[in-house]
Tab-separated table of C-alpha atoms and ligand atoms in Angstrom:
chain	number	residue	atom	x	y	z
A	1	MET	CA	0.032	0.001	0.021
A	2	THR	CA	1.317	3.505	-0.779
A	3	SER	CA	0.901	6.068	1.849
A	4	ARG	CA	-1.304	9.047	0.949
A	5	SER	CA	-0.198	12.514	1.508
A	6	VAL	CA	-1.975	14.044	4.474
A	7	ASP	CA	-2.260	17.288	2.532
A	8	ARG	CA	-4.744	15.655	0.340
A	9	GLU	CA	-6.385	13.835	3.253
A	10	ASP	CA	-9.840	14.990	4.229
A	11	PRO	CA	-9.263	16.827	7.609
A	12	ASP	CA	-12.669	15.573	8.746
A	13	ARG	CA	-11.594	12.024	8.136
A	14	LEU	CA	-8.416	12.406	10.218
A	15	TYR	CA	-10.604	14.108	12.880
A	16	ILE	CA	-12.941	11.093	12.863
A	17	VAL	CA	-10.106	8.511	12.753
A	18	THR	CA	-8.599	9.945	15.860
A	19	GLY	CA	-11.908	10.552	17.775
A	20	GLY	CA	-11.260	14.259	17.648
A	21	ARG	CA	-8.215	13.924	19.901
A	22	SER	CA	-5.524	16.323	18.953
A	23	ARG	CA	-2.882	15.765	21.658
A	24	VAL	CA	-1.564	12.622	23.017
A	25	ASP	CA	1.362	11.456	24.939
A	26	GLU	CA	3.244	10.459	21.892
A	27	ASP	CA	6.553	10.519	23.680
A	28	SER	CA	5.739	7.157	25.075
A	29	ILE	CA	5.514	5.449	21.718
A	30	ASP	CA	8.568	5.296	19.450
A	31	ILE	CA	8.250	4.737	15.691
A	32	VAL	CA	9.904	1.274	16.290
A	33	SER	CA	8.019	0.285	19.414
A	34	LEU	CA	6.537	-3.139	18.673
A	35	ILE	CA	2.826	-3.527	19.037
A	36	VAL	CA	1.075	-6.782	20.003
A	37	SER	CA	-2.573	-7.448	20.052
A	38	GLU	CA	-4.008	-8.594	23.352
A	39	CYS	CA	-7.557	-9.309	22.215
A	40	ASP	CA	-9.747	-9.994	19.086
A	41	PRO	CA	-11.700	-7.135	17.371
A	42	THR	CA	-15.285	-6.827	18.818
A	43	PRO	CA	-18.344	-5.793	16.809
A	44	GLY	CA	-18.859	-2.126	16.511
A	45	MET	CA	-15.152	-1.375	16.975
A	46	GLN	CA	-13.726	1.407	14.784
A	47	SER	CA	-12.293	-0.009	11.569
A	48	GLU	CA	-8.769	1.259	12.054
A	49	HIS	CA	-8.656	-0.304	15.539
A	50	VAL	CA	-9.927	-3.596	13.973
A	51	LYS	CA	-7.171	-3.450	11.324
A	52	ILE	CA	-4.500	-2.819	13.899
A	53	LEU	CA	-5.699	-5.757	16.186
A	54	ARG	CA	-5.674	-8.044	13.177
A	55	MET	CA	-2.164	-6.889	12.008
A	56	CYS	CA	-0.516	-7.219	15.382
A	57	THR	CA	-1.125	-10.812	16.204
A	58	ASN	CA	2.614	-10.915	15.875
A	59	PRO	CA	4.652	-7.954	16.969
A	60	MET	CA	4.575	-5.094	14.434
A	61	ALA	CA	6.440	-1.800	14.534
A	62	VAL	CA	4.536	1.531	14.638
A	63	VAL	CA	5.957	2.443	11.245
A	64	GLU	CA	4.852	-0.714	9.617
A	65	ILE	CA	1.373	-0.222	10.973
A	66	ALA	CA	1.440	3.287	9.573
A	67	ALA	CA	2.566	2.141	6.068
A	68	GLU	CA	-0.040	-0.661	6.078
A	69	LEU	CA	-2.824	1.817	6.941
A	70	GLY	CA	-1.560	4.610	4.744
A	71	LEU	CA	-1.758	7.047	7.625
A	72	PRO	CA	0.735	9.451	8.978
A	73	VAL	CA	2.778	8.151	11.998
A	74	SER	CA	1.366	10.732	14.364
A	75	VAL	CA	-2.257	9.725	13.561
A	76	VAL	CA	-1.395	6.120	14.055
A	77	LYS	CA	0.259	6.902	17.364
A	78	ILE	CA	-3.120	8.414	18.524
A	79	LEU	CA	-5.016	5.276	17.496
A	80	LEU	CA	-2.544	3.175	19.344
A	81	CYS	CA	-2.841	5.359	22.586
A	82	ASP	CA	-6.542	4.515	22.564
A	83	LEU	CA	-5.938	0.839	22.312
A	84	LEU	CA	-3.224	0.994	24.884
A	85	ASP	CA	-5.370	2.807	27.297
A	86	THR	CA	-8.052	0.141	27.023
A	87	GLY	CA	-5.450	-2.699	27.239
A	88	ARG	CA	-6.314	-4.176	23.856
A	89	ILE	CA	-2.714	-3.894	22.856
A	90	THR	CA	0.637	-3.866	24.494
A	91	ALA	CA	3.789	-2.071	23.308
A	92	ARG	CA	7.316	-3.358	23.567
A	93	HIS	CA	9.412	-0.114	23.588
A	94	PRO	CA	13.033	0.004	22.405
A	95	THR	CA	15.765	-0.107	24.916
A	96	MET	CA	16.871	3.520	24.551
A	97	ALA	CA	20.432	4.799	25.003
A	98	PRO	CA	20.838	7.036	28.032
A	99	ALA	CA	19.513	10.302	26.738
A	100	LYS	CA	22.524	12.537	27.436
A	101	THR	CA	25.392	10.445	25.824
A	102	LYS	CA	23.184	9.128	23.043
A	103	LEU	CA	25.549	6.381	22.409
A	104	PRO	CA	24.094	2.773	22.776
A	105	GLU	CA	25.750	0.209	25.134
A	106	PRO	CA	28.725	-1.640	23.749
A	107	ASP	CA	26.977	-4.815	24.661
A	108	ILE	CA	23.930	-3.918	22.502
A	109	LEU	CA	26.230	-2.921	19.572
A	110	LYS	CA	28.080	-6.269	19.857
A	111	GLN	CA	24.678	-7.982	19.425
A	112	VAL	CA	23.841	-5.851	16.339
A	113	LEU	CA	27.330	-6.629	14.728
A	114	LEU	CA	26.669	-10.351	15.333
A	115	GLY	CA	23.326	-10.139	13.707
A	116	LEU	CA	24.597	-8.306	10.749
A	117	GLU	CA	27.492	-10.562	10.180
A	118	ASN	CA	25.195	-13.430	10.163
A	119	LEU	CA	23.030	-11.949	7.481
B	1	MET	CA	13.787	-9.429	-8.755
B	2	ASP	CA	15.434	-11.611	-6.177
B	3	LEU	CA	13.038	-14.321	-5.282
B	4	LYS	CA	14.239	-14.907	-1.908
B	5	THR	CA	13.521	-11.222	-0.934
B	6	SER	CA	10.001	-11.219	-2.355
B	7	ASP	CA	9.133	-14.350	-0.449
B	8	ARG	CA	9.725	-12.570	2.693
B	9	VAL	CA	7.657	-9.569	1.836
B	10	THR	CA	4.728	-10.297	4.306
B	11	ALA	CA	6.705	-12.226	6.803
B	12	PRO	CA	5.600	-11.283	10.298
B	13	LEU	CA	8.143	-10.723	13.098
B	14	ARG	CA	8.870	-13.556	15.568
B	15	SER	CA	6.663	-13.462	18.574
B	16	THR	CA	9.636	-12.969	20.822
B	17	ALA	CA	10.648	-9.602	19.056
B	18	SER	CA	10.937	-7.021	21.702
B	19	ASN	CA	13.562	-4.507	20.841
B	20	GLY	CA	13.370	-2.265	17.764
B	21	LEU	CA	16.540	-0.351	16.708
B	22	LYS	CA	17.050	2.226	14.205
B	23	ILE	CA	19.661	3.248	11.620
B	24	VAL	CA	19.062	6.090	9.316
B	25	ILE	CA	20.448	6.503	5.815
B	26	VAL	CA	20.482	10.011	4.612
B	27	GLY	CA	21.429	11.746	1.402
B	28	GLY	CA	20.371	13.841	-1.528
B	29	PHE	CA	17.835	12.971	-4.161
B	30	GLY	CA	18.522	9.772	-6.128
B	31	VAL	CA	21.764	8.949	-4.218
B	32	GLY	CA	20.637	5.331	-3.572
B	33	LYS	CA	18.928	5.439	-0.205
B	34	THR	CA	16.008	3.161	-1.147
B	35	THR	CA	18.321	0.907	-3.063
B	36	MET	CA	20.562	0.342	0.002
B	37	VAL	CA	17.431	-0.316	2.211
B	38	ARG	CA	16.122	-2.793	-0.337
B	39	SER	CA	19.315	-4.631	-0.751
B	40	VAL	CA	19.657	-5.616	2.934
B	41	SER	CA	15.989	-5.626	3.979
B	42	GLU	CA	14.108	-8.807	4.748
B	43	ILE	CA	10.921	-7.079	3.557
B	44	ARG	CA	10.193	-5.084	0.474
B	45	PRO	CA	10.848	-1.392	1.491
B	46	LEU	CA	7.612	0.267	2.793
B	47	SER	CA	7.020	3.843	2.766
B	48	THR	CA	5.182	6.200	5.183
B	49	GLU	CA	5.038	9.815	6.188
B	50	GLU	CA	5.025	11.999	9.208
B	51	VAL	CA	3.341	15.314	9.561
B	52	MET	CA	3.935	17.970	12.096
B	53	THR	CA	1.274	20.472	12.755
B	54	ARG	CA	1.930	23.888	14.199
B	55	ALA	CA	0.743	22.816	17.653
B	56	GLY	CA	3.278	19.972	17.613
B	57	VAL	CA	6.268	22.215	16.716
B	58	GLY	CA	8.927	22.233	19.470
B	59	ILE	CA	9.715	25.489	20.953
B	60	ASP	CA	13.285	25.611	19.553
B	61	GLU	CA	12.205	24.717	16.081
B	62	THR	CA	9.360	27.092	15.792
B	63	ALA	CA	11.344	29.791	13.937
B	64	GLY	CA	12.101	27.640	10.880
B	65	VAL	CA	8.392	26.614	10.247
B	66	ARG	CA	6.476	29.589	11.448
B	67	ASP	CA	4.934	30.215	8.015
B	68	LYS	CA	3.519	26.766	7.533
B	69	THR	CA	0.747	25.026	9.416
B	70	THR	CA	2.026	21.564	8.651
B	71	THR	CA	5.305	19.904	7.460
B	72	THR	CA	5.010	16.530	5.730
B	73	VAL	CA	7.966	14.291	5.131
B	74	ALA	CA	7.889	10.911	3.474
B	75	PHE	CA	10.459	8.237	4.204
B	76	ASP	CA	10.957	4.538	3.399
B	77	PHE	CA	12.148	1.817	5.541
B	78	GLY	CA	13.060	-1.893	5.717
B	79	ARG	CA	13.979	-4.191	8.504
B	80	ILE	CA	16.538	-6.871	9.477
B	81	SER	CA	15.742	-9.419	12.284
B	82	LEU	CA	19.012	-9.564	14.065
B	83	ASN	CA	18.223	-12.233	16.567
B	84	ASP	CA	15.074	-13.463	18.640
B	85	GLN	CA	14.638	-10.150	20.332
B	86	MET	CA	16.322	-7.466	18.236
B	87	VAL	CA	14.863	-5.986	15.003
B	88	LEU	CA	16.782	-3.365	13.116
B	89	TYR	CA	14.776	-0.847	11.078
B	90	LEU	CA	16.701	0.897	8.364
B	91	PHE	CA	15.231	4.275	7.284
B	92	GLY	CA	15.985	5.999	3.973
B	93	ALA	CA	15.492	9.678	4.758
B	94	PRO	CA	15.609	12.709	2.397
B	95	GLY	CA	18.152	15.219	3.413
B	96	GLN	CA	16.009	18.302	2.631
B	97	GLN	CA	15.589	21.033	5.123
B	98	ARG	CA	12.066	20.286	6.390
B	99	PHE	CA	13.002	16.749	7.287
B	100	TRP	CA	15.319	18.005	10.061
B	101	PHE	CA	12.438	19.537	11.943
B	102	LEU	CA	11.126	16.034	12.423
B	103	TRP	CA	14.496	14.358	13.317
B	104	ASP	CA	13.895	14.349	17.155
B	105	ARG	CA	10.429	13.070	16.836
B	106	LEU	CA	11.165	10.215	14.321
B	107	PHE	CA	14.714	9.400	15.125
B	108	SER	CA	15.640	10.025	18.725
B	109	GLY	CA	17.346	6.932	19.919
B	110	THR	CA	18.767	6.179	16.548
B	111	LEU	CA	22.040	4.118	16.796
B	112	GLY	CA	23.740	6.024	14.097
B	113	ALA	CA	23.597	7.204	10.481
B	114	VAL	CA	25.041	6.563	7.075
B	115	VAL	CA	25.470	9.455	4.736
B	116	LEU	CA	25.309	8.502	1.081
B	117	VAL	CA	27.429	10.605	-1.233
B	118	ASP	CA	27.282	10.788	-4.959
B	119	THR	CA	30.598	12.206	-6.077
B	120	ARG	CA	28.949	14.025	-8.928
B	121	ARG	CA	27.079	16.035	-6.409
B	122	VAL	CA	29.139	16.045	-3.189
B	123	GLU	CA	27.652	19.397	-2.126
B	124	ASP	CA	24.277	17.709	-1.598
B	125	SER	CA	25.689	16.121	1.496
B	126	TRP	CA	27.084	19.077	3.225
B	127	TYR	CA	23.878	20.034	4.880
B	128	ALA	CA	23.141	16.394	6.084
B	129	ILE	CA	26.526	16.229	7.662
B	130	ASP	CA	26.017	19.597	9.280
B	131	ARG	CA	22.720	18.539	10.715
B	132	LEU	CA	23.952	15.238	11.993
B	133	GLU	CA	26.780	16.880	13.875
B	134	HIS	CA	24.295	19.524	15.272
B	135	HIS	CA	22.113	16.589	16.584
B	136	GLY	CA	25.198	14.840	17.997
B	137	MET	CA	24.305	11.802	15.953
B	138	PRO	CA	27.370	9.530	15.129
B	139	PHE	CA	27.711	8.734	11.383
B	140	ILE	CA	29.923	7.383	8.640
B	141	VAL	CA	30.114	8.361	4.988
B	142	ALA	CA	29.593	5.908	2.098
B	143	ARG	CA	30.457	6.881	-1.497
B	144	ASN	CA	27.971	5.337	-3.807
B	145	ASP	CA	29.831	4.697	-7.079
B	146	PHE	CA	27.767	6.049	-10.009
B	147	GLY	CA	30.836	5.966	-12.351
B	148	GLY	CA	31.588	9.728	-11.977
B	149	PRO	CA	35.090	11.069	-11.941
B	150	ALA	CA	37.483	8.818	-10.112
B	151	TYR	CA	38.062	10.942	-7.028
B	152	ARG	CA	40.205	9.441	-4.316
B	153	LEU	CA	38.516	9.034	-0.975
B	154	GLU	CA	40.919	11.486	0.434
B	155	ASP	CA	39.725	14.180	-1.954
B	156	ILE	CA	36.252	13.411	-0.974
B	157	ARG	CA	37.223	13.782	2.708
B	158	LYS	CA	38.595	17.143	1.915
B	159	ALA	CA	35.643	18.323	-0.147
B	160	LEU	CA	33.327	17.310	2.708
B	161	ASP	CA	35.615	18.873	5.260
B	162	LEU	CA	35.323	15.505	7.167
B	163	SER	CA	37.425	14.972	10.325
B	164	ASP	CA	39.838	11.961	10.230
B	165	ASP	CA	37.889	10.046	12.799
B	166	VAL	CA	34.701	9.630	10.646
B	167	PRO	CA	34.995	6.566	8.508
B	168	LEU	CA	34.589	7.010	4.729
B	169	ILE	CA	34.162	4.129	2.554
B	170	ASP	CA	33.194	3.043	-1.057
B	171	CYS	CA	29.986	1.136	-1.711
B	172	ASP	CA	27.605	-0.056	-4.286
B	173	ALA	CA	24.058	0.152	-2.775
B	174	ARG	CA	22.701	-2.313	-5.288
B	175	GLU	CA	24.906	-5.082	-3.830
B	176	ARG	CA	23.754	-6.744	-0.669
B	177	GLU	CA	27.354	-7.578	0.522
B	178	SER	CA	28.415	-4.056	-0.077
B	179	SER	CA	25.488	-2.597	1.851
B	180	LYS	CA	25.980	-4.983	4.642
B	181	LYS	CA	29.665	-3.873	4.872
B	182	VAL	CA	28.438	-0.202	5.104
B	183	LEU	CA	26.234	-1.066	8.019
B	184	ILE	CA	28.958	-3.164	9.815
B	185	THR	CA	31.387	-0.349	9.378
B	186	LEU	CA	28.840	2.047	11.062
B	187	VAL	CA	28.277	-0.309	13.958
B	188	ASN	CA	32.098	-0.910	14.389
B	189	HIS	CA	32.447	2.770	14.468
B	190	LEU	CA	29.654	3.143	17.087
B	191	TYR	CA	31.272	0.448	19.173
B	192	ALA	CA	34.625	2.202	19.178
B	193	LEU	CA	32.938	5.373	20.238
B	194	SER	CA	30.834	3.698	22.842
B	195	THR	CA	33.718	1.792	24.508
B	196	ALA	CA	35.917	4.896	24.537
B	197	GLN	CA	33.108	6.706	26.230
B	198	GLU	CA	32.589	3.832	28.839
B	199	SER	CA	36.344	3.794	29.791
B	200	ALA	CA	36.479	7.606	30.016
B	201	ARG	CA	33.662	7.575	32.552
C	1	GTP	N1	25.700	2.863	-10.455
C	1	GTP	C1	24.965	2.775	-9.357
C	1	GTP	N2	23.616	3.125	-9.422
C	1	GTP	C2	22.920	3.064	-8.216
C	1	GTP	C3	23.599	2.622	-7.006
C	1	GTP	N3	22.631	2.833	-6.070
C	1	GTP	C4	21.474	3.217	-6.581
C	1	GTP	N4	21.722	3.370	-7.932
C	1	GTP	C5	20.622	3.654	-8.926
C	1	GTP	O1	20.358	5.108	-8.674
C	1	GTP	C6	18.935	5.282	-8.893
C	1	GTP	C7	18.353	5.976	-7.659
C	1	GTP	O2	18.327	5.141	-6.514
C	1	GTP	P1	17.341	5.206	-5.336
C	1	GTP	O3	17.725	4.105	-4.437
C	1	GTP	O4	15.988	5.302	-5.823
C	1	GTP	O5	17.883	6.666	-4.688
C	1	GTP	P2	17.113	7.429	-3.456
C	1	GTP	O6	18.186	8.054	-2.717
C	1	GTP	O7	16.216	6.521	-2.707
C	1	GTP	O8	16.225	8.521	-4.240
C	1	GTP	P3	15.080	9.500	-3.774
C	1	GTP	O9	14.174	8.726	-2.685
C	1	GTP	O10	14.307	9.766	-5.004
C	1	GTP	O11	15.809	10.713	-3.226
C	1	GTP	C8	18.310	3.979	-9.151
C	1	GTP	O12	18.020	3.788	-10.582
C	1	GTP	C9	19.290	2.967	-8.620
C	1	GTP	O13	19.309	1.725	-9.358
C	1	GTP	C10	24.981	2.487	-7.046
C	1	GTP	O14	25.617	2.102	-5.998
C	1	GTP	N5	25.635	2.473	-8.273
C	2	MG	MG1	14.100	6.743	-2.202
């Protein structure tokens, strides 16, 4: 699926998709946070929520969900916050480097190297 | 097209996957960003976009976008499952100005960056290098060989005003092995920086 430009996206639709919420604690969700469904879709559930629950039976990164849905990352984050709030999904957040230094732990990097060498 | 790659297009992640990591490939138009992502990714590159509305503009970034209500940036990405837990996401990101307004939101926590350089348009990379330095993001530079003039890497280092401790290598983004080597060079560089920092502590 190709992503649509939000410039061309009907603002009403974006409003409806996100239930009119404009601000959310997005900082808690990274673009590579891995999302996992914790329940099946239920009747009457918003279609984007249904799609997300179906997609995430195995872990799926926020950016992959955005690409699949053809929605901007920030809109997807709002949808995910709703599902997180109600416990329908869980999120596995990345192990961040300490904020100040910004450099990842040598141990993490060693594992990345191993993985790349085994490609 | 490589059959092995297309087989894996829809492959879901392992159920044990728990730690997403990021590496960003930046460079000017047509420099080979998507090609590099494709050559090492286990999925066909996907594309998505991010928007920033005026309300979401960070205080220190406001000046640059004050005339716009929204900023939209498209980027593509692929992924590599490194082991049972770790999944590396590779982002191909345009180096244009508005992209950098979204850097913190999209790419905080990124391990490091690769700057792709086309020797026919070296100046396209200046801005990207300047911004990465500004964000304190470690990077390496890879020269993608488009058959332009045969500059020596040393000449390119000079043209980019690149300090000696930033690795600079040749690559062919179309080749999986070559792209793999670029990523390994980056992670080795990060490892050296990180261990030096640990021992200085
Ligand atoms: N000769 C040569 N051609 C390459 C190399 N890498 C990419 N190309 C070609 O250059 C063209 C542009 O590559 P892309 O990967 O689309 O570049 P990009 O940086 O993603 O471009 P934009 O997203 O449009 O900015 C394609 O036709 C590639 O096949 C390389 O290492 N050598
Ligand atoms: Mg591209």
